[in-house]
Coordinates of C-alpha atoms in Angstrom, one line a residue:
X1 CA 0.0 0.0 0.0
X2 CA 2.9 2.2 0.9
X3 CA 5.0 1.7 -2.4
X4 CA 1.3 2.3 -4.5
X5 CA 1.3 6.0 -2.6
X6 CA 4.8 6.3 -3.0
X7 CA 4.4 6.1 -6.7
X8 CA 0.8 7.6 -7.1
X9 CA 3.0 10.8 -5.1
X10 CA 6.1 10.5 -7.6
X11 CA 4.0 10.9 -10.5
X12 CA 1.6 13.8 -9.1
X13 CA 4.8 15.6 -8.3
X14 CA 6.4 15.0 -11.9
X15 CA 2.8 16.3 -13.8
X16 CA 3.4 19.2 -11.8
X17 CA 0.3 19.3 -10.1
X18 CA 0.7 20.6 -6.8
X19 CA 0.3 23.9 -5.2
X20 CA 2.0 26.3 -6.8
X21 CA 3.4 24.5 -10.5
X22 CA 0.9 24.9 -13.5
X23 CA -0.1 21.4 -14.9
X24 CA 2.0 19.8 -18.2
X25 CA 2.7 22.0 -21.2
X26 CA 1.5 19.7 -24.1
X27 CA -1.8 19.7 -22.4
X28 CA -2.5 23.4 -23.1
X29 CA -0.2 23.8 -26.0
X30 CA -2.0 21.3 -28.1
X31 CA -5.3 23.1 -27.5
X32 CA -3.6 25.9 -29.1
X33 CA -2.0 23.6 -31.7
X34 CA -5.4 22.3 -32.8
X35 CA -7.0 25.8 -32.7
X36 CA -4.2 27.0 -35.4
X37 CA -4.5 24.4 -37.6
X38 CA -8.0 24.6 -37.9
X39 CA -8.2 28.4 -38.6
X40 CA -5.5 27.9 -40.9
X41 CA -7.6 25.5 -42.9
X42 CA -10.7 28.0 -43.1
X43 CA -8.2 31.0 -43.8
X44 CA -7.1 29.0 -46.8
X45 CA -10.3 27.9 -48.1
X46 CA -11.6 31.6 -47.4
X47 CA -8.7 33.0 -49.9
X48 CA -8.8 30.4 -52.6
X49 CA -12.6 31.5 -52.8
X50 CA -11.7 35.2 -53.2
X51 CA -9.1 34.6 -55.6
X52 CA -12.0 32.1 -58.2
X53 CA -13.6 34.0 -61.0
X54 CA -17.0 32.3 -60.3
X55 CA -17.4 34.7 -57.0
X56 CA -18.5 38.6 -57.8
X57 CA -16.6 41.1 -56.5
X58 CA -19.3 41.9 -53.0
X59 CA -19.0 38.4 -51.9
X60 CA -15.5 38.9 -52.4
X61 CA -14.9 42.0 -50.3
X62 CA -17.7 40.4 -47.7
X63 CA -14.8 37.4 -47.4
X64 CA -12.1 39.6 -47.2
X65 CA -13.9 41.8 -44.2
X66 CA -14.8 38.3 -42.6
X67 CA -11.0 37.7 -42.6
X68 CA -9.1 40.4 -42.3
X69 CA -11.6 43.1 -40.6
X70 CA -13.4 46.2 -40.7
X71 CA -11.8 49.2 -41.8
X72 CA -14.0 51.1 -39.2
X73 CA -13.1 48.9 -36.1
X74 CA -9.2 46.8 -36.8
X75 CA -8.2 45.4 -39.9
X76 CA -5.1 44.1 -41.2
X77 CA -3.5 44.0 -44.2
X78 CA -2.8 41.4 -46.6
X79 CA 1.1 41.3 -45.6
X80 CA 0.1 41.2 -41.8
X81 CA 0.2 44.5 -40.6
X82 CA -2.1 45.9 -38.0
X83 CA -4.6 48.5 -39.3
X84 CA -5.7 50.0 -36.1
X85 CA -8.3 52.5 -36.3
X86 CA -9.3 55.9 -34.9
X87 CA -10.8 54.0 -32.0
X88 CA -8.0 53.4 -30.1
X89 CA -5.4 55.8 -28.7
X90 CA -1.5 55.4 -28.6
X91 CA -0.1 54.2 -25.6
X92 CA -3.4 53.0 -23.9
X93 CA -3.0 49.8 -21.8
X94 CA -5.5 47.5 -23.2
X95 CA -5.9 43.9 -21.6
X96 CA -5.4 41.1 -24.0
X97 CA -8.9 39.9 -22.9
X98 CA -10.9 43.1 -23.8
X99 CA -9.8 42.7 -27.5
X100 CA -10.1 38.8 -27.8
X101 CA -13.9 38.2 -25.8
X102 CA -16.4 39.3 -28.2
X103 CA -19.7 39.5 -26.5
X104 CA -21.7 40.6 -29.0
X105 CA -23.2 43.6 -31.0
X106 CA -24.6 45.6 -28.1
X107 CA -21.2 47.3 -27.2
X108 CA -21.8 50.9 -27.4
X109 CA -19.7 53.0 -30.5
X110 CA -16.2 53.1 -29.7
X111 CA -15.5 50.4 -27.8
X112 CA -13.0 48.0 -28.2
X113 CA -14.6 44.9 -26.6
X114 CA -13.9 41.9 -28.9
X115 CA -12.1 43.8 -31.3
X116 CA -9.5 41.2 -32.6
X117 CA -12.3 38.3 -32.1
X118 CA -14.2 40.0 -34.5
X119 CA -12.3 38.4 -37.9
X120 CA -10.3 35.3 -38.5
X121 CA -6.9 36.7 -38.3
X122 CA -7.8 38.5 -35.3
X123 CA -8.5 35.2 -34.0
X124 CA -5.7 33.9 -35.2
X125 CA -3.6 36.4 -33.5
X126 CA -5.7 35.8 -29.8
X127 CA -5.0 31.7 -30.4
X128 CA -1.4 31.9 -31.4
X129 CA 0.1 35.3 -30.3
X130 CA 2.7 33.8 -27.1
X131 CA 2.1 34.9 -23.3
X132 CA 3.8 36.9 -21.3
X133 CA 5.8 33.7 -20.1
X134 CA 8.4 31.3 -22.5
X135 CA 8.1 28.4 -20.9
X136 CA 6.2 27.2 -23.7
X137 CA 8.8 26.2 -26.8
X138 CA 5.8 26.0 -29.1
X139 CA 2.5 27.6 -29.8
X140 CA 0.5 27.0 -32.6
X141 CA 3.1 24.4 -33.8
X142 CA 5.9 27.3 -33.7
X143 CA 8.7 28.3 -31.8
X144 CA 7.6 31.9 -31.0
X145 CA 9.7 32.8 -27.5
X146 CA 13.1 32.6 -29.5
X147 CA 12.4 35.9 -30.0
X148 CA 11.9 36.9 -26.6
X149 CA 8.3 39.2 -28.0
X150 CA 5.3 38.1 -25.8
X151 CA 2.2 39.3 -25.5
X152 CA 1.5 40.2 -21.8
X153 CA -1.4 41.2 -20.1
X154 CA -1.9 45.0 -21.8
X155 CA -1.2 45.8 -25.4
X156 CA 0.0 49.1 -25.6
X157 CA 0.2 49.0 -29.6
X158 CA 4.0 50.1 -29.1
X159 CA 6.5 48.9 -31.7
X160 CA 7.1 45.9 -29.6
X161 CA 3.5 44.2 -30.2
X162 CA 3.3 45.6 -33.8
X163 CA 6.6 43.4 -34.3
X164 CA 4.9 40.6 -31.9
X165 CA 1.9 40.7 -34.8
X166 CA 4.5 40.5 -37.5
X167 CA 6.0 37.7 -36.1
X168 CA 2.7 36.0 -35.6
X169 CA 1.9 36.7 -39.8
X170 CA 5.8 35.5 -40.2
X171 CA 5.7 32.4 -38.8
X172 CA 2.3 30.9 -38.2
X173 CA -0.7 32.6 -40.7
X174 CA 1.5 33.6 -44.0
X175 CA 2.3 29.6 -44.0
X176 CA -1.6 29.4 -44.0
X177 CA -1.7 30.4 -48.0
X178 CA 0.5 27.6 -48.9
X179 CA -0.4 24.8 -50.7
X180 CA -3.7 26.2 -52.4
X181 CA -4.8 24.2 -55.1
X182 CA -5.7 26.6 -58.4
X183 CA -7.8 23.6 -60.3
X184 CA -10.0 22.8 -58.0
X185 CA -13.5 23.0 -59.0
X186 CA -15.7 25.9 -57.3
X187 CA -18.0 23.4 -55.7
X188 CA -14.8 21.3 -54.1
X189 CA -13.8 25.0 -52.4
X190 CA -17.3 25.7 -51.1
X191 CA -17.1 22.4 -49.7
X192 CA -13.3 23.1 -48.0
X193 CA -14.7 26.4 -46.6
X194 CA -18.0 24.9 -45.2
X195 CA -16.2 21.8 -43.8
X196 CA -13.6 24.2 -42.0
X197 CA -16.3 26.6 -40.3
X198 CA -17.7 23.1 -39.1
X199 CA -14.9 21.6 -37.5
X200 CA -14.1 25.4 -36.1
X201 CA -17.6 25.0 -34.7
X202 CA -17.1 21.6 -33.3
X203 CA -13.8 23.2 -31.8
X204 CA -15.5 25.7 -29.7
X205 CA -16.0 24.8 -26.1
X206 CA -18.4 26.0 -23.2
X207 CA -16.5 28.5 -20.5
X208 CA -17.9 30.5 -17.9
X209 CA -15.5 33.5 -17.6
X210 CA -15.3 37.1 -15.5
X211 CA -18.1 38.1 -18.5
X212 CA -20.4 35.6 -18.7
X213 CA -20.6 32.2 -20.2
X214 CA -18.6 31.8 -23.4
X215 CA -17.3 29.8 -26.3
X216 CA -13.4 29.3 -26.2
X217 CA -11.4 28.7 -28.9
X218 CA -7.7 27.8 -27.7
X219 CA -7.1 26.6 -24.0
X220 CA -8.1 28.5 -21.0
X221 CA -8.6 26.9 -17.4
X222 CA -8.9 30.5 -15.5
X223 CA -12.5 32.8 -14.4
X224 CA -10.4 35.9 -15.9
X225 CA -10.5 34.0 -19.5
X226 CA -7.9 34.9 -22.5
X227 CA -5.5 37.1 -20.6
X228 CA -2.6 35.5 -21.0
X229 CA -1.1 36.6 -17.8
X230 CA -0.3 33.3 -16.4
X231 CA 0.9 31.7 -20.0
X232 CA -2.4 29.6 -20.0
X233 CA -5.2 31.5 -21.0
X234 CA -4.8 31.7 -24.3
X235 CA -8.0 32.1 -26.4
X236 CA -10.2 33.8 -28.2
X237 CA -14.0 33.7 -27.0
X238 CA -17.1 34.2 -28.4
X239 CA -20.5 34.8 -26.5
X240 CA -22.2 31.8 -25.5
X241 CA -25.2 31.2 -27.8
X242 CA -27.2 28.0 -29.5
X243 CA -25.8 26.6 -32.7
X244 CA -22.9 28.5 -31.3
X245 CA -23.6 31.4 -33.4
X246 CA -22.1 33.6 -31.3
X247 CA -18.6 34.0 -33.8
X248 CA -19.6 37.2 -36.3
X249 CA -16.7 35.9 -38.8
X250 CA -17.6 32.6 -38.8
X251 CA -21.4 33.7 -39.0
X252 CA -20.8 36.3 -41.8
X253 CA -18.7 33.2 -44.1
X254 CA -21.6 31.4 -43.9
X255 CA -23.9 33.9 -45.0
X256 CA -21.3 34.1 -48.0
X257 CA -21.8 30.5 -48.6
X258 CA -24.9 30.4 -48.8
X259 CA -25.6 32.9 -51.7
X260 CA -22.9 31.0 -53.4
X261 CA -24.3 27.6 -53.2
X262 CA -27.6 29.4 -54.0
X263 CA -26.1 30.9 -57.0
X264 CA -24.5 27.4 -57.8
X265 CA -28.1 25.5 -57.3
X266 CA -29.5 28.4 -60.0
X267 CA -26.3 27.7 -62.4
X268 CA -26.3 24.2 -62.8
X269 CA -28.1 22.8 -65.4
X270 CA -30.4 19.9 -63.8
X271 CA -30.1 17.4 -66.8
X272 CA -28.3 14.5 -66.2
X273 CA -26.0 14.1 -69.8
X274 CA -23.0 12.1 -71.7
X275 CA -21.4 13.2 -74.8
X276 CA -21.2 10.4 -77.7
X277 CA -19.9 11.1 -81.0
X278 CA -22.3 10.8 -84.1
X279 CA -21.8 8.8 -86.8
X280 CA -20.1 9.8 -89.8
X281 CA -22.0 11.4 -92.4
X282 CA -19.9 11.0 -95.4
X283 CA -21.4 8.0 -96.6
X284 CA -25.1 5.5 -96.3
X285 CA -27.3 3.1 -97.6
X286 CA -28.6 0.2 -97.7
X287 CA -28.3 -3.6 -97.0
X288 CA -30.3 -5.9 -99.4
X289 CA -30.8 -9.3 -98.5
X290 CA -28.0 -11.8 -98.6
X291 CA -27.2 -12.3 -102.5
X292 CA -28.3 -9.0 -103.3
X293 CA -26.4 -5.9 -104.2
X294 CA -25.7 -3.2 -101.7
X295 CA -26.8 0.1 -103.3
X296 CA -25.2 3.9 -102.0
X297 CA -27.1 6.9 -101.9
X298 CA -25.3 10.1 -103.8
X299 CA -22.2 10.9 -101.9
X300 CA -22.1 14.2 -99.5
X301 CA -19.5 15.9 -98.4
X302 CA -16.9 14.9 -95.4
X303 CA -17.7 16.1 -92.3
X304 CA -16.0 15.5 -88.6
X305 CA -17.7 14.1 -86.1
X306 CA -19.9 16.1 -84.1
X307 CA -21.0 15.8 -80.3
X308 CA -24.0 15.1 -79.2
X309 CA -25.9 15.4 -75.8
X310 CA -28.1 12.9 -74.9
X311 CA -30.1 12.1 -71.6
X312 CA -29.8 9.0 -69.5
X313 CA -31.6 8.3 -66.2
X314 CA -30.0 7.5 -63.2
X315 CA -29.4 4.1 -63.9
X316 CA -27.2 5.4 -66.8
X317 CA -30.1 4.0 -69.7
X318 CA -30.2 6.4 -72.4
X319 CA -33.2 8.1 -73.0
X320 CA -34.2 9.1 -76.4
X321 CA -35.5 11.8 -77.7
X322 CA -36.5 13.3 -81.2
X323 CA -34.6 16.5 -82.6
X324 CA -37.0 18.7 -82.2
X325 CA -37.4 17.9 -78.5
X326 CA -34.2 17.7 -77.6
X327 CA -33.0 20.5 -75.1
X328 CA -30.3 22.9 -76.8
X329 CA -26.9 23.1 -75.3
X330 CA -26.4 25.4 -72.0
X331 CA -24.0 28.1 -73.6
X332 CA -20.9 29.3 -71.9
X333 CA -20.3 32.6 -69.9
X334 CA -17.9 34.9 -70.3
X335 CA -18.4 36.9 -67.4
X336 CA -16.8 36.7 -63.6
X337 CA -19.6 34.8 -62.4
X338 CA -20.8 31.4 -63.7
X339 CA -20.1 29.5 -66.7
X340 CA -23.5 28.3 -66.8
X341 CA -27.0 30.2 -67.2
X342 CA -29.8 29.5 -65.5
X343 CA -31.4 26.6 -66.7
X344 CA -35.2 26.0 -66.4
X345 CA -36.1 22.3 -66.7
X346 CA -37.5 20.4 -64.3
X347 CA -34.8 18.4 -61.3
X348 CA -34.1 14.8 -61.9
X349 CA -34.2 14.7 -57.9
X350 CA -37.8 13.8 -56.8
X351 CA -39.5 15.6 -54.4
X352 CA -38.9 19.2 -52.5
X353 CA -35.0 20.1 -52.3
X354 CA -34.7 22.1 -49.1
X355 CA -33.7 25.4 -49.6
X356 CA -29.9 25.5 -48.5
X357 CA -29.9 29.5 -48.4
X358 CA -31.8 29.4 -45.0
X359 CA -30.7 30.3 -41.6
X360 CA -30.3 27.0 -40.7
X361 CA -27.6 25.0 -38.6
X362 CA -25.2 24.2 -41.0
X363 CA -25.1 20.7 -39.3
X364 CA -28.6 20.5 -39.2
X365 CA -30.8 17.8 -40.6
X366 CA -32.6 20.0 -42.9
X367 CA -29.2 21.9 -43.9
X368 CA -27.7 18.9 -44.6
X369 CA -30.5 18.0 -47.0
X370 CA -29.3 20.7 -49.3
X371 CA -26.0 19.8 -49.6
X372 CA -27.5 16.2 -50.7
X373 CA -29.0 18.0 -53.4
X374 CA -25.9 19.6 -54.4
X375 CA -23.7 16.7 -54.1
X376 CA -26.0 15.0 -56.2
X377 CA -26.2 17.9 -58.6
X378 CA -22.4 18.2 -58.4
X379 CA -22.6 14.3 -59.9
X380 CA -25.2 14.8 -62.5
X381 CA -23.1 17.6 -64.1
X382 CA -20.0 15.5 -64.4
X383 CA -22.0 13.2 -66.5
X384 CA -22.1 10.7 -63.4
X385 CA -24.8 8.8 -61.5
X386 CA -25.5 8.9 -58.0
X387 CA -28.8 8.8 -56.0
X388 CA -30.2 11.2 -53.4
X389 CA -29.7 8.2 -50.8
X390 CA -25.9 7.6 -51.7
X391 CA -25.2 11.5 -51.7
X392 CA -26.8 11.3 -47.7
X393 CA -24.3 8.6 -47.2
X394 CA -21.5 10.5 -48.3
X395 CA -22.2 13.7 -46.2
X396 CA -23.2 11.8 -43.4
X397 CA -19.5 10.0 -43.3
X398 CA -18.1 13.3 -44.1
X399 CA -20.0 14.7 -40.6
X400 CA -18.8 12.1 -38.8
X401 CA -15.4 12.8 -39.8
X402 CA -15.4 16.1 -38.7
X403 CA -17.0 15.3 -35.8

């Protein structure tokens, strides 16, 4: 009994939990370290949407206040420097958490509550900006305290924290635009984007802090929430509210999204179609019976073979049609928008689509009916074959994933 104390005491000792010694590092690092990586994810997906030519130019600036901020409140730019505005004044001590707890839209004009909370890289900059302590080798999978800048309990926006900032874009969020794919499809990055806010979502975790019940995104353990003062609290946090809606960025790229997958569902033709080549005109006739001479009509001139469209139901059976009936081609657009116009034939998909532009959950049942209809769109326009049941399976593993 003696020896199982003895070593129950030897390892409470080595976790550092006792009075005084703050538990293991890795513990609240790697909250941090998962925080990162998913923003880094959505801030990716966010700019390879702003950079495709099938997004106008107000969704596009939408995205880019989503990201990088208001002009009005604290944006930054595009090479990491910090925009402040006229609302705050050189030299003022401001607490780390009175720009990183966003508590919603009832702050009065001017204040600076939630200020850096309010956008993605302001985010990023609450998750993975370091504390006022280096004891930590690592946050958000880098090695910030090398350069002995830390962001302590007041930011006094001296040159010091605008260099702590421009470390953060340095090492952790510039990294963030690597690796973007230029040929994927538009639907594949709406997908990246909406499968990013989710697992940001799924991230979040209740708190009850100095403020009031909130949504953490990071590691915190302490009442006073993301001050950083004792190298723990390290967060951004959001107000606590159902579906946690309570993250305007995050809110404001889903509104995004669902105009664009709107606009998509408006765009894409609804007929489900293969290309075959026609036979060649050059020559015909006609086959007596055996014995008999085969006779050829008058000659016409050489012609290369043309495509044609033809339907085929899900089952992939061709379904024919005469000339006259069949649908004309869907022609091309030039403009930044869609290469498709708006098609009005009927949906090969039976029964009422839900309509995915609602203010729904995004995890929802009835949200994730609409992505069904657009991942079974998404086939059909490949010249594919996939039923509203298999599309359900797909998203539903793809949920489970994230969750």
């Amino acid at each position: 009994m003696n020896k199982n104390l003895a070593t129950l005491l030897v390892l409470w000792l080595g976790s550092g939990a006792w009075w005084g010694m703050e538990s293991p590092v890795p513990r609240v690092s790697a909250r941090n370290k998962v925080a990162g990586k998913l923003l880094c994810e959505a801030f990716r997906a966010a700019n390879a949407l702003r950079n495709s030519v099938n997004v106008s130019q107000n969704l596009k600036n939408e995205i880019k206040l989503a990201v990088y901020g208001a002009p009005d409140r604290v944006q930054f730019d595009e090479g990491g420097n910090f925009r402040h505005s006229s609302l705050f004044r050189y030299g003022t001590q401001y607490p780390r958490e009175k720009v990183c707890e966003y508590y919603g839209n009832n702050r009065g004009r001017g204040q600076v509550d939630g200020i850096f909370a309010e956008s993605l890289f302001g985010a990023f900059v609450c998750v993975c900006a370091p504390p006022i302590t280096n004891r930590y080798e690592t946050l958000c999978g880098v090695r910030h305290w090398e350069r002995r800048r830390a962001w302590s309990g007041n930011f006094n926006w001296g040159g010091r924290h605008h260099s702590l900032l421009q470390d953060v874009w340095d090492e952790v969020i510039s990294k963030c635009k690597a690796g973007v794919n230029n040929h994927e499809s538009h639907l594949t990055r709406l997908g990246n984007l909406a499968k990013a806010l989710t697992a940001i979502r799924n991230e979040l975790r209740w708190h009850r802090a100095s403020g009031g019940d909130v949504h953490i995104l990071g590691d915190t353990r302490d009442i006073r929430g993301c001050s950083g003062k004792a190298g723990k609290e390290v967060c951004a946090a959001y107000k606590y509210e159902a579906w946690k809606r309570g993250v305007p960025w995050i809110q404001s790229l889903w509104h995004v999204l669902h105009q664009l997958y709107a606009e998509y569902e408006k765009a894409v033709g609804p007929r489900i179609t293969v290309t075959v080549p026609q036979p060649s005109p050059q020559t015909s006739g006609t086959h007596g019976n055996p014995g008999t001479s085969w006779t050829s009509q008058e000659s016409q001139p050489y012609q290369p073979h043309q495509p044609r469209e033809v339907l085929v139901d899900e089952q992939g059976h061709t379904i024919v049609l005469d000339d006259d009936t069949f649908p004309e081609d869907l022609p091309n657009s030039t403009e930044a928008g869609w290469e498709a116009e708006e098609n009005e034939t009927s949906n090969p998909v039976q029964g009422p689509i839900p309509n995915p532009t609602s203010d729904l959950d995004p995890t929802s049942p009835e949200a994730a009916e609409g992505i069904v209809a657009h991942l079974t769109a998404a086939a059909h326009e490949g010249g594919a074959s996939i039923t509203p049941a298999c599309a359900w399976r797909l998203f539903t593993a793809t949920v489970a994933l994230l969750g």
